CSV table of C-alpha atoms and ligand atoms in Angstrom, one decimal:
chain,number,residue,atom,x,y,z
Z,22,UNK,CA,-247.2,97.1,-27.2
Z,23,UNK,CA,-248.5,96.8,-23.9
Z,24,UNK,CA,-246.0,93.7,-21.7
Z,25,UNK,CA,-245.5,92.8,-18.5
Z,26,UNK,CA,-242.0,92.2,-17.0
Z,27,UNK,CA,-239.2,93.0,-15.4
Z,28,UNK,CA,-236.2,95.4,-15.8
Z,29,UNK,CA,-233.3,93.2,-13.6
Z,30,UNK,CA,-233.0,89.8,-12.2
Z,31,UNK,CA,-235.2,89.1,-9.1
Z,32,UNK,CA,-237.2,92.6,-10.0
Z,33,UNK,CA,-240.4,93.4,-9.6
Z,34,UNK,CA,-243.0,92.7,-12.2
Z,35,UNK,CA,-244.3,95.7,-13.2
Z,36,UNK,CA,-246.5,96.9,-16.9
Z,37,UNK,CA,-244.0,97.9,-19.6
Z,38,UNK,CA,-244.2,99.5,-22.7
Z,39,UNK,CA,-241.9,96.5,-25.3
Z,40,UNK,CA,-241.6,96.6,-28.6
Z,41,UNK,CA,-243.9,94.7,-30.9
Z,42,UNK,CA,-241.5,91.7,-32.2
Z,43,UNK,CA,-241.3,91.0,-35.3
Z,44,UNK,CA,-241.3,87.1,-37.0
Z,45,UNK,CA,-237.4,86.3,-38.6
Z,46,UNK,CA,-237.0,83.3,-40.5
Z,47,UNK,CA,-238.7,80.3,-39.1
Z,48,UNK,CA,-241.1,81.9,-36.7
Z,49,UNK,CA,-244.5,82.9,-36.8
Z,50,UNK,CA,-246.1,86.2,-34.9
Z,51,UNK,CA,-249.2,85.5,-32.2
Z,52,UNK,CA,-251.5,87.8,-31.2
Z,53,UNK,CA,-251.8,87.0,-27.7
Z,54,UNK,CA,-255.1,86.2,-27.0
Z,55,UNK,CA,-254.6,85.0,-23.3
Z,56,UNK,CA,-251.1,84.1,-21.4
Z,57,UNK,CA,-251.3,81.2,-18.8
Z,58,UNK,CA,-249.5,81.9,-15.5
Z,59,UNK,CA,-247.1,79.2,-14.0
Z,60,UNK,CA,-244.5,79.4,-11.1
Z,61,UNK,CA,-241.9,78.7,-14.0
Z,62,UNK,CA,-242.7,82.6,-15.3
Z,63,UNK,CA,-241.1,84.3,-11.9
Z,64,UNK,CA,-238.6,81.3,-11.2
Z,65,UNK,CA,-236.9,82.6,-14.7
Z,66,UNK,CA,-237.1,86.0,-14.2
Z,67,UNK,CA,-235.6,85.8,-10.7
Z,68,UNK,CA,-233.1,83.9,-12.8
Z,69,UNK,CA,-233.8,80.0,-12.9
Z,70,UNK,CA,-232.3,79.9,-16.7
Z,71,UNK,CA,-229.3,82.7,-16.1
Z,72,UNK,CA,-226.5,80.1,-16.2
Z,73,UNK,CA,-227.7,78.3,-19.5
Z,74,UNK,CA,-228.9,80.9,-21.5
Z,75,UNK,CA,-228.7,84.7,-22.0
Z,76,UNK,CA,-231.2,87.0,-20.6
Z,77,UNK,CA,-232.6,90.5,-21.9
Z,78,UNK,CA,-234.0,93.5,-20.2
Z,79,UNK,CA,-236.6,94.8,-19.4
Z,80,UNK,CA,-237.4,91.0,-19.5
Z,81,UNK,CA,-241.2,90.2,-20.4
Z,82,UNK,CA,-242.6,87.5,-18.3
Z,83,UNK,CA,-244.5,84.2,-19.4
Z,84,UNK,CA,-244.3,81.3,-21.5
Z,85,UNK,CA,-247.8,80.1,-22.1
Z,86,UNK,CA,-250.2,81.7,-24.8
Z,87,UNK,CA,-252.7,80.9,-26.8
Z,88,UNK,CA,-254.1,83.6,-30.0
Z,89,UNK,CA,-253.9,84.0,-33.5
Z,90,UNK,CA,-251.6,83.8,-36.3
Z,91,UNK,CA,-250.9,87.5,-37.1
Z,92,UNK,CA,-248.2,87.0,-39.5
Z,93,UNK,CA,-245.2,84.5,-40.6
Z,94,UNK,CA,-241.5,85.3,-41.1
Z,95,UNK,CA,-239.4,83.7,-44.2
Z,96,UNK,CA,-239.9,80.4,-44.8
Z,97,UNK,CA,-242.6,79.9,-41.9
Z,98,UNK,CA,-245.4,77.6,-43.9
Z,99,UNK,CA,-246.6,75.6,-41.2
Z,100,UNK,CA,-249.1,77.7,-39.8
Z,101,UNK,CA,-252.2,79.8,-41.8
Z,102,UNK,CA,-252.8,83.4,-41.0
Z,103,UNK,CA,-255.7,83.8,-38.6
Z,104,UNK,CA,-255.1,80.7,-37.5
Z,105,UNK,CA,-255.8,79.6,-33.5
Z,106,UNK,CA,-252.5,78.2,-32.0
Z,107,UNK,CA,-251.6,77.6,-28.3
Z,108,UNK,CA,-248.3,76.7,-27.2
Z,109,UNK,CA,-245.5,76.9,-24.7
Z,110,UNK,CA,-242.1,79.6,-25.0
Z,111,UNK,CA,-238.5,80.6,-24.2
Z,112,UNK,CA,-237.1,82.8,-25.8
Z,113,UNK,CA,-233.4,82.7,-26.5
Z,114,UNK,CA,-232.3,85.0,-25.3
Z,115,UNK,CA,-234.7,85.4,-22.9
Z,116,UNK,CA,-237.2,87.9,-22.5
Z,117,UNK,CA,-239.2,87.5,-25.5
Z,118,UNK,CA,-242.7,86.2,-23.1
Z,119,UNK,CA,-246.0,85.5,-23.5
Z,120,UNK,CA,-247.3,88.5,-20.9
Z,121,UNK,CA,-247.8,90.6,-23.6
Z,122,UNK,CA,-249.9,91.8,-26.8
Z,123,UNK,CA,-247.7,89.9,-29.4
Z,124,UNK,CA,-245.3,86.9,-29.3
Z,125,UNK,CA,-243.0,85.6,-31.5
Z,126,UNK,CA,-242.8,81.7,-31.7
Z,127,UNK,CA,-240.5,79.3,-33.9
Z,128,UNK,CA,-242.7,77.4,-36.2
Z,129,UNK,CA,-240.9,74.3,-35.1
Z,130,UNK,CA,-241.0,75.0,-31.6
Z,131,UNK,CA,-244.0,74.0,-28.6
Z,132,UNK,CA,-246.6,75.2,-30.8
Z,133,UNK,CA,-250.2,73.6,-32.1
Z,134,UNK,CA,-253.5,74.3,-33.0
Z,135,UNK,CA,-255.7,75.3,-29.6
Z,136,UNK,CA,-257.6,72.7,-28.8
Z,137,UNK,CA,-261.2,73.1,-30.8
Z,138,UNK,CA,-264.0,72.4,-27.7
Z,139,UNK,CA,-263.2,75.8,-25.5
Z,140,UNK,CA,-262.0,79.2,-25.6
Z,141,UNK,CA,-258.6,80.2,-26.1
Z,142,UNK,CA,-258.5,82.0,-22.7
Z,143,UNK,CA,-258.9,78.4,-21.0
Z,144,UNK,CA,-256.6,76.8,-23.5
Z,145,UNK,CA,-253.8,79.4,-22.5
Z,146,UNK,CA,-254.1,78.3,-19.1
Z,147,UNK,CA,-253.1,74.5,-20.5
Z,148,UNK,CA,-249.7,74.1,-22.1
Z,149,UNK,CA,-247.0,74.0,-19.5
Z,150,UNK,CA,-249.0,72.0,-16.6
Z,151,UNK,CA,-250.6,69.5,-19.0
Z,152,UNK,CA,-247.3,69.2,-21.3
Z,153,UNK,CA,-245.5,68.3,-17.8
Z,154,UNK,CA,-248.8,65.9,-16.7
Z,155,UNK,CA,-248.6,64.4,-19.8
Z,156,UNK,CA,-244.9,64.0,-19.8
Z,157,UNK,CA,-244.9,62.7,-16.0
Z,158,UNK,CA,-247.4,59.9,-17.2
Z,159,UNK,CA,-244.8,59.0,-20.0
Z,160,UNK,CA,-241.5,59.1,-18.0
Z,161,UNK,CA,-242.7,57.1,-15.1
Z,162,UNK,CA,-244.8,54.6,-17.1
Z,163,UNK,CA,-247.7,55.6,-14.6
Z,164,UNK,CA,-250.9,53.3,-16.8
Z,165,UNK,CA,-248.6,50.5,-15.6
Z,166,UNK,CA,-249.3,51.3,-11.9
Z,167,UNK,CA,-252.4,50.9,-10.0
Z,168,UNK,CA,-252.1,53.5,-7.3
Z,169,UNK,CA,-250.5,57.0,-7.1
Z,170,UNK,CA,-250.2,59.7,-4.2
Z,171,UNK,CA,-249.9,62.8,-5.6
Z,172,UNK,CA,-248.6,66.0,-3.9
Z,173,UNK,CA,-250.3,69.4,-4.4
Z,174,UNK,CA,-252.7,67.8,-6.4
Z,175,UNK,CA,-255.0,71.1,-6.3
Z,176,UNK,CA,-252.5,73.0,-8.2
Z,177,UNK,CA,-252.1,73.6,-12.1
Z,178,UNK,CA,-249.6,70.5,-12.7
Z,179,UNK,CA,-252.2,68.3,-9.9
Z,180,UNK,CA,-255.8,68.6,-11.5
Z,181,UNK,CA,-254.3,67.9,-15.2
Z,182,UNK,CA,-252.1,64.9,-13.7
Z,183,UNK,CA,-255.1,63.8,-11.4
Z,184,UNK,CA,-257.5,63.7,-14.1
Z,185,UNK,CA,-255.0,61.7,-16.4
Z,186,UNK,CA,-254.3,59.6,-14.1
Z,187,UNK,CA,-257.7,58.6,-13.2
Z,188,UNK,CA,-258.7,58.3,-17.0
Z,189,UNK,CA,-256.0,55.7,-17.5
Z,190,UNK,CA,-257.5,53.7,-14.7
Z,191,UNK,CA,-255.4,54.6,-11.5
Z,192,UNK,CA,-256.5,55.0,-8.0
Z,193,UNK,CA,-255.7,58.7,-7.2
Z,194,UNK,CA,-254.7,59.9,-3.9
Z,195,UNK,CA,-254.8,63.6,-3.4
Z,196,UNK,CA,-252.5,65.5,-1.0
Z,197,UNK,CA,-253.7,69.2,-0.8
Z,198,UNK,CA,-253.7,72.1,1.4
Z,199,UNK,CA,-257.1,72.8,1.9
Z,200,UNK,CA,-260.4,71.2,1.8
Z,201,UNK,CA,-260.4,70.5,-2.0
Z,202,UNK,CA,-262.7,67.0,-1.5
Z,203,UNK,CA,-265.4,67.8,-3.9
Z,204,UNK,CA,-263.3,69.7,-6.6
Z,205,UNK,CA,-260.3,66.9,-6.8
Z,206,UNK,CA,-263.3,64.2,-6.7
Z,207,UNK,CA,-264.6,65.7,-9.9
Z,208,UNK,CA,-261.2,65.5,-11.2
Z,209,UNK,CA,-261.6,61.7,-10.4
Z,210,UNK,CA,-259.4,61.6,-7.3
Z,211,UNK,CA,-260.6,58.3,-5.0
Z,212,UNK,CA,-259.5,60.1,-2.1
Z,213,UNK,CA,-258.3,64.0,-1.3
Z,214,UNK,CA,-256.3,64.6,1.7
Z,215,UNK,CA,-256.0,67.4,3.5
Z,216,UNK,CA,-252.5,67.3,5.1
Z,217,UNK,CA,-253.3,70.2,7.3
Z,218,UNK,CA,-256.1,68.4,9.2
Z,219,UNK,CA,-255.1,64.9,9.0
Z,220,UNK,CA,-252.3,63.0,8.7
Z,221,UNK,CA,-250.8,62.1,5.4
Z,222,UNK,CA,-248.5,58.7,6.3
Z,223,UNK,CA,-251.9,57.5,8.5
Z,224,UNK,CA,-254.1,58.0,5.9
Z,225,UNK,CA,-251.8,56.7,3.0
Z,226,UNK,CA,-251.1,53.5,5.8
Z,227,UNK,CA,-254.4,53.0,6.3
Z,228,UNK,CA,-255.5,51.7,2.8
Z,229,UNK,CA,-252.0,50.9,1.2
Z,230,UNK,CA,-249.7,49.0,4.5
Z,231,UNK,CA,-247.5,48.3,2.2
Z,232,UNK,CA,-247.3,51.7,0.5
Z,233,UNK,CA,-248.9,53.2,-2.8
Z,234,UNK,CA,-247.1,52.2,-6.3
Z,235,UNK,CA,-246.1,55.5,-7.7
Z,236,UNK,CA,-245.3,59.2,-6.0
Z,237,UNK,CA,-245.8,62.4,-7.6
Z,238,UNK,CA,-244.3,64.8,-5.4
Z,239,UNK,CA,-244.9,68.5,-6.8
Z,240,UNK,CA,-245.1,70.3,-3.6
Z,241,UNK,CA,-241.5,69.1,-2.1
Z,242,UNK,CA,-238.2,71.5,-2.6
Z,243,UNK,CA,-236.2,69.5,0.0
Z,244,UNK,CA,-235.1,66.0,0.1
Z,245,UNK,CA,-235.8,66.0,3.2
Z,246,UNK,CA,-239.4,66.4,2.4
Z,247,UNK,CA,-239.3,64.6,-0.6
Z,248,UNK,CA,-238.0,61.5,1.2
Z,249,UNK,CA,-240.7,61.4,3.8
Z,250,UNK,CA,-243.0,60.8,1.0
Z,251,UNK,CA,-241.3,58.6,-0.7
Z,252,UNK,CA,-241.3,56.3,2.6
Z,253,UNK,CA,-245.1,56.0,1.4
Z,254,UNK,CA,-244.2,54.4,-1.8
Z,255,UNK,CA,-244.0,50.1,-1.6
Z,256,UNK,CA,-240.5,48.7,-2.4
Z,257,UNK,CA,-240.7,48.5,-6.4
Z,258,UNK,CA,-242.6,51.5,-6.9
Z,259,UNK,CA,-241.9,54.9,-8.8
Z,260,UNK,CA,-241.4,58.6,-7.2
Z,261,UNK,CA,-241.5,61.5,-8.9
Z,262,UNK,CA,-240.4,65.4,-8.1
Z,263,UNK,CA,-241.0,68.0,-10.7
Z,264,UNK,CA,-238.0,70.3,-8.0
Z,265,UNK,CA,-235.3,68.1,-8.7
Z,266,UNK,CA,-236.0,66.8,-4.6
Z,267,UNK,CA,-235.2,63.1,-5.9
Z,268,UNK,CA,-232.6,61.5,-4.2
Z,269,UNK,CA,-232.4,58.4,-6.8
Z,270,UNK,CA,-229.4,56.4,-5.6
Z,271,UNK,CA,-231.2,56.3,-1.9
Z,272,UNK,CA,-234.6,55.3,-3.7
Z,273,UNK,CA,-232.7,52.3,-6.0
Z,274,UNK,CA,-231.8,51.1,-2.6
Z,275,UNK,CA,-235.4,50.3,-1.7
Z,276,UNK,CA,-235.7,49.2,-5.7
Z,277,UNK,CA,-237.9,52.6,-5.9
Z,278,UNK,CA,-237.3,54.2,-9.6
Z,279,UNK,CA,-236.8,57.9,-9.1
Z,280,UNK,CA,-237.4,60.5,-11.2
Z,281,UNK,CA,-236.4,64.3,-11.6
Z,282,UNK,CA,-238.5,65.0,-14.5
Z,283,UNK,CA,-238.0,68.3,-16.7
Z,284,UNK,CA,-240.7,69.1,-19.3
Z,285,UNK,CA,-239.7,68.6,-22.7
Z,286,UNK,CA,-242.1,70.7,-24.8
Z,287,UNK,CA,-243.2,69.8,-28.0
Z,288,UNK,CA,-245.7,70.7,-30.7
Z,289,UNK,CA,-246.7,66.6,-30.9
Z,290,UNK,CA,-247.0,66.9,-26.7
Z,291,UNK,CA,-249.4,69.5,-27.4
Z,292,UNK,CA,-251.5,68.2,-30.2
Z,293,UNK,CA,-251.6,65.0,-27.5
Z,294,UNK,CA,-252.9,67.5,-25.2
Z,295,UNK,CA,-255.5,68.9,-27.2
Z,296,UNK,CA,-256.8,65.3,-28.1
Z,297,UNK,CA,-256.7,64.8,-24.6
Z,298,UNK,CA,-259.1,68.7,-24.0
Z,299,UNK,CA,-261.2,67.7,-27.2
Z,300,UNK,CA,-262.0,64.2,-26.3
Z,301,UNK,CA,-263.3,65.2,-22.9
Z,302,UNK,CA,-260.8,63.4,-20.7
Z,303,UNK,CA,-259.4,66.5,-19.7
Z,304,UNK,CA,-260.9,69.6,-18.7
Z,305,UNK,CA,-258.7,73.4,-18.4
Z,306,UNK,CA,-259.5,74.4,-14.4
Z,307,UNK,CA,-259.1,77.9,-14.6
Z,308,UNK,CA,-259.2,79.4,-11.5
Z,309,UNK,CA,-258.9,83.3,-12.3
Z,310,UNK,CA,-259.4,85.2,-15.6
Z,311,UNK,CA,-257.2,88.5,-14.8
Z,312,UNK,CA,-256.4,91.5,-17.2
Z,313,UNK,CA,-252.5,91.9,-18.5
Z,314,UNK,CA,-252.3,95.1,-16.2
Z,315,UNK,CA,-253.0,92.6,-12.8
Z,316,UNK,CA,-250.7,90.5,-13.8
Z,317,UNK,CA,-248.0,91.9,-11.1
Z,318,UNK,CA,-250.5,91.0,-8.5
Z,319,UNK,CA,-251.4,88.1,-9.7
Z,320,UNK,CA,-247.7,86.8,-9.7
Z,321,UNK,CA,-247.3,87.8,-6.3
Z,322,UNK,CA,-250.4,85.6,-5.5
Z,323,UNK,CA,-248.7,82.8,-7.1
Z,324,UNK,CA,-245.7,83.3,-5.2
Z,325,UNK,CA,-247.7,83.2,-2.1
Z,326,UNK,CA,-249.2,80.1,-2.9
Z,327,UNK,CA,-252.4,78.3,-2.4
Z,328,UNK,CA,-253.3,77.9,-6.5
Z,329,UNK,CA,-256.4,76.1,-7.2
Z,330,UNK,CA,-255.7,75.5,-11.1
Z,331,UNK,CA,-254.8,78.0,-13.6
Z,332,UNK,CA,-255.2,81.8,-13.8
Z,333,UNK,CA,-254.8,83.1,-17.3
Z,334,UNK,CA,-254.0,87.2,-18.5
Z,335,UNK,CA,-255.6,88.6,-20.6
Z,336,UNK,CA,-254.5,91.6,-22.7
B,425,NAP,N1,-239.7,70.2,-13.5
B,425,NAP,C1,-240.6,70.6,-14.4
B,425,NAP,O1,-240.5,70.4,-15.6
B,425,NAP,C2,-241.8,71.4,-13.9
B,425,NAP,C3,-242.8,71.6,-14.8
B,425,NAP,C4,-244.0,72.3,-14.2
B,425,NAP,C5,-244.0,72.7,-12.9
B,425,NAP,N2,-242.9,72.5,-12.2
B,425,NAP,C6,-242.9,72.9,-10.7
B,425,NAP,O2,-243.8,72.0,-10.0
B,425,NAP,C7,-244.4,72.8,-9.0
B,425,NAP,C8,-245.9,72.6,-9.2
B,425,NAP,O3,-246.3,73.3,-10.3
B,425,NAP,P1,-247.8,73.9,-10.5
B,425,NAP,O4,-247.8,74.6,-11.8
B,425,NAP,O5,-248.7,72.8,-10.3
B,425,NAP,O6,-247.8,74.9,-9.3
B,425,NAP,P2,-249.1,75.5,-8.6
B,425,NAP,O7,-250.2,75.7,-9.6
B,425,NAP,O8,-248.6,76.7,-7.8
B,425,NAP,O9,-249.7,74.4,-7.6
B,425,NAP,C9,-248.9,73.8,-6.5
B,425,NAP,C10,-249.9,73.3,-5.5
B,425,NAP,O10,-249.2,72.4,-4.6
B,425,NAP,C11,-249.7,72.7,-3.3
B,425,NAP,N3,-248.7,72.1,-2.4
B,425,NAP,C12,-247.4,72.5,-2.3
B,425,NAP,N4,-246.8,71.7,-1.3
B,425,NAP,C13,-247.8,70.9,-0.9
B,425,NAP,C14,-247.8,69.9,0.1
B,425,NAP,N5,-246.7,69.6,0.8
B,425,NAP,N6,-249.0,69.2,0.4
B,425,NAP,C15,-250.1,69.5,-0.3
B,425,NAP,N7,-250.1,70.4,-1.3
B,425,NAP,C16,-249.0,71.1,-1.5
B,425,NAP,C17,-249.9,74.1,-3.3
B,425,NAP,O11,-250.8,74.5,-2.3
B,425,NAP,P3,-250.2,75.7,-1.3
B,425,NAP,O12,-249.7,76.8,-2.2
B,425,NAP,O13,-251.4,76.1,-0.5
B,425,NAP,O14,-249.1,75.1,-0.5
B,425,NAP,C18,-250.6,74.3,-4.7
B,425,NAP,O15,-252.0,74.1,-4.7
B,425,NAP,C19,-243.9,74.2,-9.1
B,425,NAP,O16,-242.9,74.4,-8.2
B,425,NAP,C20,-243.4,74.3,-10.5
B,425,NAP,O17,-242.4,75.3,-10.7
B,425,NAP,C21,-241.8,71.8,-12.6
């Protein structure tokens, strides 16, 4: 089957010929209908996951999909042939991804039926950055806040988290690297920032003197960085970083709760998800619909930066 990957750690993504997996006992066989793209895909092929768990070459990229049910291994009952599934996975060991015709899944695993109200080309384009919106709402207790600051809000992770956020009442501030106004207001952010024109403390200062309630940082890889935005957040408040860029003992000092969060996938996260898609609280910004064979480039663009929601492959 057609794949895209890599043949070493760190390589260069490039299309690959893989063979078609088959489903063992347990899992299920997708035909790949559309594979989301998230920073996560090259992270673990340049080796994010090399200390914890085996990898395979040539490695194929991705962990997002959404399809059909082609075909269930032993004792794999839970989903029906034909059947429309999206889902989020890692193969173990890894190398098994999504950027590909086929993937095999474990029935038991981050998997769920798509979401009923859009294509599956959008839905692909929704586990991994809604799972971790979702899961960033539950870990910091965010419905109990009032006001949150959130960093690279135009992103894949930001629009789901802004227009969570802003369905369960909060006052969203968006930091972003462009002039994303209109877009992140239709998300329901109060107010967008752009930090490359203006002043991000000033502007957080000027409404909130005493600082905003809750940080979501997913822009910051330093502490440095991370810290500077946390001095926005009031005594008592909650900051998150989805790069592990929380220093929490310094925070506890302030009585600040900080968070490294870590998506935990799960088929119940995603049928939470869907609800969320179905019901119209939430929609799928896809950026970029781009065929399997662009995929290289389009990883490349990703690397680069400046992502405006999700861009989806499609084989
Ligand atoms: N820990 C976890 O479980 C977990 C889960 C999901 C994602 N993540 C990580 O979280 C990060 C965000 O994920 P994503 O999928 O949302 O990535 P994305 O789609 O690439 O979006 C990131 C956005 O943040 C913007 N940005 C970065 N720094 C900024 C800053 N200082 N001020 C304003 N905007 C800024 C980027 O704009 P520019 O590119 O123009 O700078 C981009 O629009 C990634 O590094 C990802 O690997 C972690």
């Amino acid at each position: 089957m057609r794949a895209v990957g890599v043949r070493e750690r760190n390589g260069r993504p490039e299309v690959l010929r893989a063979r078609r997996p088959e489903p063992g006992e347990g899992e299920v066989l997708v035909r790949v209908v559309a594979a989301g793209l998230n920073p996560l895909d090259w992270k673990i092929a340049d080796g994010m996951l090399a200390e914890t768990v085996p990898y395979d070459f040539p490695l194929v990229m991705g962990v997002d999909f959404a399809g059909t049910v082609e075909d269930s291994g032993a004792e794999a009952h839970r989903f029906a042939r034909g059947e429309q599934v999206y889902g989020h996975v890692v193969s173990e060991p890894v190398g098994r991804g999504t950027y590909a015709e086929y993937v095999v899944v474990n029935e038991t695993g981050s998997i769920a039926p798509a979401p009923l109200s859009l294509p599956l080309t959008a839905a692909a384009g929704a586990p991994t950055a809604g799972m971790t919106a979702l899961g960033i709402m539950d870990a910091a207790a965010l419905r109990s806040y009032e006001s949150l600051l959130i960093i690279g809000a135009a992103g894949g992770v930001g629009t789901f988290l802004t227009q969570l956020a802003a369905a369960g009442g909060l006052r969203v501030l968006a930091a972003t690297h462009g002039h994303d106004q209109a877009r992140m207001a239709a998300f329901g952010a109060a107010r967008t920032v752009d930090v490359r024109e203006h002043g991000l403390a000033e502007a957080v200062r000027d409404e909130y003197p005493q600082g905003v309630d809750a940080l979501v940082d997913l822009g910051s890889a330093s502490r440095e960085d991370f810290a500077a935005h946390a001095a926005l957040v009031r005594d008592g408040g909650v900051a998150v970083s989805t790069l592990d860029a929380a220093s929490v003992d310094a925070l506890y000092g302030r009585g600040i709760e900080g968070i490294n969060f870590h998506i935990a996938p799960s088929a119940e996260l995603l049928e939470r998800l869907g609800e969320e898609i179905d019901s119209g609280r939430v929609t799928v910004p896809i950026e970029a619909e781009v065929p399997l064979e662009e995929a290289p480039g389009a990883v490349a663009r990703n690397r680069a930066g400046g992502a405006r929601g999700k861009t989806v492959l499609v084989p």
